[in-house]
Every structure is written in C-alpha cells, then in structure tokens.
C-alpha atoms as a printed R data frame, in Angstrom:
    type eleno elety resid chain resno      x      y       z
1   ATOM     1    CA   UNK     A     1 30.267  8.026  -3.743
2   ATOM     2    CA   UNK     A     2 28.324  6.230  -6.435
3   ATOM     3    CA   UNK     A     3 30.495  5.133  -9.370
4   ATOM     4    CA   UNK     A     4 29.000  4.714 -12.847
5   ATOM     5    CA   UNK     A     5 30.517  1.349 -13.617
6   ATOM     6    CA   UNK     A     6 30.595 -0.325 -17.027
7   ATOM     7    CA   UNK     A     7 33.341 -2.846 -16.330
8   ATOM     8    CA   UNK     A     8 35.665 -1.121 -18.814
9   ATOM     9    CA   UNK     A     9 39.168  0.198 -18.156
10  ATOM    10    CA   UNK     A    10 38.120  3.788 -17.421
11  ATOM    11    CA   UNK     A    11 35.323  2.975 -14.994
12  ATOM    12    CA   UNK     A    12 37.465  0.317 -13.295
13  ATOM    13    CA   UNK     A    13 40.167  2.930 -12.726
14  ATOM    14    CA   UNK     A    14 37.509  5.310 -11.368
15  ATOM    15    CA   UNK     A    15 36.164  2.630  -9.027
16  ATOM    16    CA   UNK     A    16 39.659  1.924  -7.698
17  ATOM    17    CA   UNK     A    17 40.267  5.666  -7.242
18  ATOM    18    CA   UNK     A    18 36.947  6.165  -5.449
19  ATOM    19    CA   UNK     A    19 37.973  3.577  -2.850
20  ATOM    20    CA   UNK     A    20 40.854  5.869  -1.886
21  ATOM    21    CA   UNK     A    21 38.967  9.144  -2.241
22  ATOM    22    CA   UNK     A    22 35.706  8.379  -0.412
23  ATOM    23    CA   UNK     A    23 34.693  6.655   2.800
24  ATOM    24    CA   UNK     A    24 31.805  4.683   1.284
25  ATOM    25    CA   UNK     A    25 31.620  3.570  -2.344
26  ATOM    26    CA   UNK     A    26 29.002  1.750  -4.374
27  ATOM    27    CA   UNK     A    27 29.122  0.733  -8.050
28  ATOM    28    CA   UNK     A    28 26.153  1.345 -10.372
29  ATOM    29    CA   UNK     A    29 25.810 -0.283 -13.785
30  ATOM    30    CA   UNK     A    30 23.182  0.139 -16.488
31  ATOM    31    CA   UNK     A    31 22.204 -2.530 -18.965
32  ATOM    32    CA   UNK     A    32 20.831 -0.348 -21.761
33  ATOM    33    CA   UNK     A    33 20.431 -2.858 -24.576
34  ATOM    34    CA   UNK     A    34 24.108 -3.037 -25.503
35  ATOM    35    CA   UNK     A    35 25.086 -5.940 -27.753
36  ATOM    36    CA   UNK     A    36 28.011 -7.092 -25.655
37  ATOM    37    CA   UNK     A    37 27.005 -8.057 -22.139
38  ATOM    38    CA   UNK     A    38 30.545 -9.213 -21.393
39  ATOM    39    CA   UNK     A    39 31.158 -5.750 -19.895
40  ATOM    40    CA   UNK     A    40 28.331 -6.304 -17.372
41  ATOM    41    CA   UNK     A    41 29.901 -9.634 -16.401
42  ATOM    42    CA   UNK     A    42 33.262 -7.892 -15.936
43  ATOM    43    CA   UNK     A    43 31.626 -5.183 -13.791
44  ATOM    44    CA   UNK     A    44 30.150 -7.741 -11.416
45  ATOM    45    CA   UNK     A    45 33.433 -9.639 -11.155
46  ATOM    46    CA   UNK     A    46 35.507 -6.483 -10.523
47  ATOM    47    CA   UNK     A    47 33.118 -5.106  -7.894
48  ATOM    48    CA   UNK     A    48 33.247 -8.459  -6.122
49  ATOM    49    CA   UNK     A    49 37.065 -8.548  -6.264
50  ATOM    50    CA   UNK     A    50 37.202 -5.048  -4.733
51  ATOM    51    CA   UNK     A    51 34.500 -5.843  -2.166
52  ATOM    52    CA   UNK     A    52 32.277 -2.990  -3.378
53  ATOM    53    CA   UNK     A    53 28.468 -3.221  -3.387
54  ATOM    54    CA   UNK     A    54 27.216 -3.283  -6.978
55  ATOM    55    CA   UNK     A    55 23.738 -2.554  -8.342
56  ATOM    56    CA   UNK     A    56 22.635 -3.066 -11.923
57  ATOM    57    CA   UNK     A    57 19.679 -1.240 -13.424
58  ATOM    58    CA   UNK     A    58 18.176 -2.746 -16.551
59  ATOM    59    CA   UNK     A    59 16.717 -0.590 -19.293
60  ATOM    60    CA   UNK     A    60 16.992 -2.948 -22.296
61  ATOM    61    CA   UNK     A    61 14.491 -1.076 -24.488
62  ATOM    62    CA   UNK     A    62 16.729  2.009 -24.502
63  ATOM    63    CA   UNK     A    63 18.804  0.365 -27.251
64  ATOM    64    CA   UNK     A    64 15.735  0.261 -29.486
65  ATOM    65    CA   UNK     A    65 15.342  4.048 -29.200
66  ATOM    66    CA   UNK     A    66 18.767  4.946 -30.551
67  ATOM    67    CA   UNK     A    67 21.025  4.335 -33.537
68  ATOM    68    CA   UNK     A    68 24.380  2.917 -32.465
69  ATOM    69    CA   UNK     A    69 26.685  0.089 -33.416
70  ATOM    70    CA   UNK     A    70 26.928 -0.707 -29.672
71  ATOM    71    CA   UNK     A    71 23.245 -1.583 -29.512
72  ATOM    72    CA   UNK     A    72 23.329 -3.380 -32.847
73  ATOM    73    CA   UNK     A    73 20.615 -1.157 -34.257
74  ATOM    74    CA   UNK     A    74 22.712  0.138 -37.153
75  ATOM    75    CA   UNK     A    75 24.429 -3.049 -38.265
76  ATOM    76    CA   UNK     A    76 27.594 -0.964 -38.623
77  ATOM    77    CA   UNK     A    77 31.142 -1.617 -37.558
78  ATOM    78    CA   UNK     A    78 32.295  0.546 -34.629
79  ATOM    79    CA   UNK     A    79 34.846  2.228 -36.892
80  ATOM    80    CA   UNK     A    80 32.274  3.648 -39.312
81  ATOM    81    CA   UNK     A    81 30.645  7.076 -38.986
82  ATOM    82    CA   UNK     A    82 27.359  7.399 -37.121
83  ATOM    83    CA   UNK     A    83 24.343  7.060 -39.492
84  ATOM    84    CA   UNK     A    84 22.658 10.238 -38.164
85  ATOM    85    CA   UNK     A    85 25.742 12.419 -37.699
86  ATOM    86    CA   UNK     A    86 28.834 11.685 -39.776
87  ATOM    87    CA   UNK     A    87 30.985 13.793 -37.417
88  ATOM    88    CA   UNK     A    88 30.516 11.110 -34.752
89  ATOM    89    CA   UNK     A    89 31.567  7.440 -34.686
90  ATOM    90    CA   UNK     A    90 28.841  4.797 -35.033
91  ATOM    91    CA   UNK     A    91 29.670  3.639 -31.492
92  ATOM    92    CA   UNK     A    92 28.192  6.844 -30.053
93  ATOM    93    CA   UNK     A    93 24.954  6.042 -28.203
94  ATOM    94    CA   UNK     A    94 22.676  9.114 -28.275
95  ATOM    95    CA   UNK     A    95 21.808 10.336 -24.792
96  ATOM    96    CA   UNK     A    96 23.493  7.362 -23.072
97  ATOM    97    CA   UNK     A    97 25.489  9.466 -20.621
98  ATOM    98    CA   UNK     A    98 22.477 11.694 -19.932
99  ATOM    99    CA   UNK     A    99 20.351  8.615 -19.220
100 ATOM   100    CA   UNK     A   100 22.998  6.978 -17.031
101 ATOM   101    CA   UNK     A   101 23.659 10.159 -15.075
102 ATOM   102    CA   UNK     A   102 19.922 10.657 -14.568
103 ATOM   103    CA   UNK     A   103 19.481  7.119 -13.240
104 ATOM   104    CA   UNK     A   104 22.605  7.383 -11.081
105 ATOM   105    CA   UNK     A   105 21.439 10.734  -9.690
106 ATOM   106    CA   UNK     A   106 18.084  9.231  -8.682
107 ATOM   107    CA   UNK     A   107 19.816  6.268  -7.026
108 ATOM   108    CA   UNK     A   108 22.384  8.542  -5.347
109 ATOM   109    CA   UNK     A   109 19.506 10.391  -3.694
110 ATOM   110    CA   UNK     A   110 18.084  7.086  -2.472
111 ATOM   111    CA   UNK     A   111 21.332  5.894  -0.885
112 ATOM   112    CA   UNK     A   112 22.479  9.319   0.298
113 ATOM   113    CA   UNK     A   113 25.529  9.544  -1.977
114 ATOM   114    CA   UNK     A   114 26.987 13.038  -2.248
115 ATOM   115    CA   UNK     A   115 29.077 12.301  -5.345
116 ATOM   116    CA   UNK     A   116 28.644 10.478  -8.652
117 ATOM   117    CA   UNK     A   117 31.936  9.389 -10.229
118 ATOM   118    CA   UNK     A   118 32.086  8.865 -13.996
119 ATOM   119    CA   UNK     A   119 34.870  7.813 -16.351
120 ATOM   120    CA   UNK     A   120 34.050 10.373 -19.028
121 ATOM   121    CA   UNK     A   121 37.148 11.735 -20.748
122 ATOM   122    CA   UNK     A   122 37.507 14.527 -23.293
123 ATOM   123    CA   UNK     A   123 41.282 14.517 -23.723
124 ATOM   124    CA   UNK     A   124 41.504 11.146 -25.440
125 ATOM   125    CA   UNK     A   125 38.534 12.321 -27.478
126 ATOM   126    CA   UNK     A   126 36.529  9.555 -29.092
127 ATOM   127    CA   UNK     A   127 34.118 11.942 -30.749
128 ATOM   128    CA   UNK     A   128 31.473 11.715 -28.061
129 ATOM   129    CA   UNK     A   129 29.987 15.149 -27.283
130 ATOM   130    CA   UNK     A   130 28.550 13.837 -23.990
131 ATOM   131    CA   UNK     A   131 32.061 13.261 -22.614
132 ATOM   132    CA   UNK     A   132 32.977 16.957 -22.505
133 ATOM   133    CA   UNK     A   133 33.166 19.089 -19.338
134 ATOM   134    CA   UNK     A   134 30.406 21.425 -20.586
135 ATOM   135    CA   UNK     A   135 27.982 18.499 -20.821
136 ATOM   136    CA   UNK     A   136 28.870 17.121 -17.376
137 ATOM   137    CA   UNK     A   137 28.530 20.577 -15.796
138 ATOM   138    CA   UNK     A   138 25.153 21.112 -17.488
139 ATOM   139    CA   UNK     A   139 23.877 17.704 -16.319
140 ATOM   140    CA   UNK     A   140 24.999 18.365 -12.758
141 ATOM   141    CA   UNK     A   141 23.210 21.717 -12.762
142 ATOM   142    CA   UNK     A   142 20.009 20.345 -14.329
143 ATOM   143    CA   UNK     A   143 19.786 17.224 -12.160
144 ATOM   144    CA   UNK     A   144 20.405 19.139  -8.953
145 ATOM   145    CA   UNK     A   145 17.931 21.880  -9.934
146 ATOM   146    CA   UNK     A   146 15.301 19.248 -10.644
147 ATOM   147    CA   UNK     A   147 15.812 17.497  -7.320
148 ATOM   148    CA   UNK     A   148 16.771 20.370  -5.026
149 ATOM   149    CA   UNK     A   149 19.973 18.492  -4.286
150 ATOM   150    CA   UNK     A   150 23.702 19.180  -4.363
151 ATOM   151    CA   UNK     A   151 25.160 15.945  -5.730
152 ATOM   152    CA   UNK     A   152 28.519 16.526  -7.385
153 ATOM   153    CA   UNK     A   153 29.496 14.748 -10.603
154 ATOM   154    CA   UNK     A   154 33.227 14.006 -10.523
155 ATOM   155    CA   UNK     A   155 35.182 12.878 -13.591
156 ATOM   156    CA   UNK     A   156 38.763 12.130 -12.487
157 ATOM   157    CA   UNK     A   157 39.844 11.047 -15.985
158 ATOM   158    CA   UNK     A   158 38.397 14.037 -17.849
159 ATOM   159    CA   UNK     A   159 41.775 15.488 -18.850
160 ATOM   160    CA   UNK     A   160 43.834 12.280 -19.017
161 ATOM   161    CA   UNK     A   161 44.942 10.420 -22.124
162 ATOM   162    CA   UNK     A   162 44.547  6.625 -22.162
163 ATOM   163    CA   UNK     A   163 48.253  6.301 -21.367
164 ATOM   164    CA   UNK     A   164 47.853  8.590 -18.348
165 ATOM   165    CA   UNK     A   165 44.765  6.655 -17.257
166 ATOM   166    CA   UNK     A   166 46.806  3.443 -17.265
167 ATOM   167    CA   UNK     A   167 49.548  5.224 -15.290
168 ATOM   168    CA   UNK     A   168 46.886  6.433 -12.844
169 ATOM   169    CA   UNK     A   169 45.650  2.832 -12.396
170 ATOM   170    CA   UNK     A   170 49.262  1.775 -11.777
171 ATOM   171    CA   UNK     A   171 49.685  4.534  -9.167
172 ATOM   172    CA   UNK     A   172 46.582  3.174  -7.433
173 ATOM   173    CA   UNK     A   173 48.117 -0.314  -7.449
174 ATOM   174    CA   UNK     A   174 45.290 -1.584  -9.684
175 ATOM   175    CA   UNK     A   175 46.806 -1.808 -13.167
176 ATOM   176    CA   UNK     A   176 46.725 -5.630 -13.078
177 ATOM   177    CA   UNK     A   177 43.032 -5.500 -12.159
178 ATOM   178    CA   UNK     A   178 42.354 -3.183 -15.117
179 ATOM   179    CA   UNK     A   179 44.348 -5.303 -17.577
180 ATOM   180    CA   UNK     A   180 43.174 -8.731 -16.394
181 ATOM   181    CA   UNK     A   181 39.512 -8.117 -15.562
182 ATOM   182    CA   UNK     A   182 38.103 -5.018 -17.330
183 ATOM   183    CA   UNK     A   183 36.526 -5.241 -20.754
184 ATOM   184    CA   UNK     A   184 35.720 -2.595 -23.347
185 ATOM   185    CA   UNK     A   185 32.218 -2.430 -24.810
186 ATOM   186    CA   UNK     A   186 33.264 -1.691 -28.385
187 ATOM   187    CA   UNK     A   187 33.987 -5.134 -29.769
188 ATOM   188    CA   UNK     A   188 32.711 -7.553 -27.135
C-alpha cells in the first residue's frame, strides 16, 4: 500500500492503519507550494518513528497555478470564503487531490503497490468537493483506465467524524503519535 501522507492527523491515522492492514507500506508526500512546510517535517518524522519508507515529490510551482490560502496566493485567512467560489473555504486548493492521486498512482505503478490509501473524509465535511466518495471513485476509474491497471484507492476515514478518527487512532494504539507528532496544514 502507498499512503498519501501529509503529516496531518488524518493521514497519520491512515498510515498507522495501513501498517495493520497491509504487508508492505510506503508513505508518499507531495510538496505542492504550500505555505507551511511544517507538515512535511512532521511527515518525515512520523514515517521515521513508524519505520516506514517515505518519499517526497516536489511540485512547488503547483501553488502558483491555484488560488488558495494554503499556498499564500490569495492573502486570505483560512476562515474566509474562496475567492473563486464562495461556497468553498479559502483553504481549498483546486485540483490538489486530483494531482496528488495522479502522482501517487504513477508511483504506485513503479513500486508495484496495489492500493493507494488517502485520508479524505466527507463526513466531517470541510467544504472540499474533492473529498467526496464520487470524486475518489471517478479518479480511481480514470487513473486505472489510463494506465490499464487495477490500483484501488482506499479511504478508511471517509465516513468518520474527527472524533471518530481520533477514536480510531486510539484503537490502533497510535493516538499519542497523532497528538504529539502530526501537524495540520491550515495554520502552520
């Protein structure tokens, strides 16, 4: 399994879960031009603590293509509406999950991973349309059709609230790891 790994609480829980669910696990992070690189530092530290191989792919110019408070391109606070779509928060990064899943799918083919694990969640809905099951299913179908592959995209947190995600981390015996070492990307 290849885990999309940001270093945040959701992806850390997914990484801990993947260790139990799959025989071989690797973590995959993307530096996409986000303002707060503290999450990348947390990802490296957590992967090392868990003894999981960790690769980071850098695509820093991606942040210049999009409007988002996470890339600093809007100058907005994360609690404001998105400048291009007021139904979404300014922290939404257009096409981020599509880009990350595309990169992870390419790398999964290279290493022979059969599964990509992502921490996307629609229940504790942040307003991100690319965290819904319909989007994940469509990406899986498109990526596999374009590569003649059968890589599954698994989202174990999809229907969990944040409280249930923390309980899940506790059940895995990794709540302390999540609390002490993960870091959210929203405020650095």
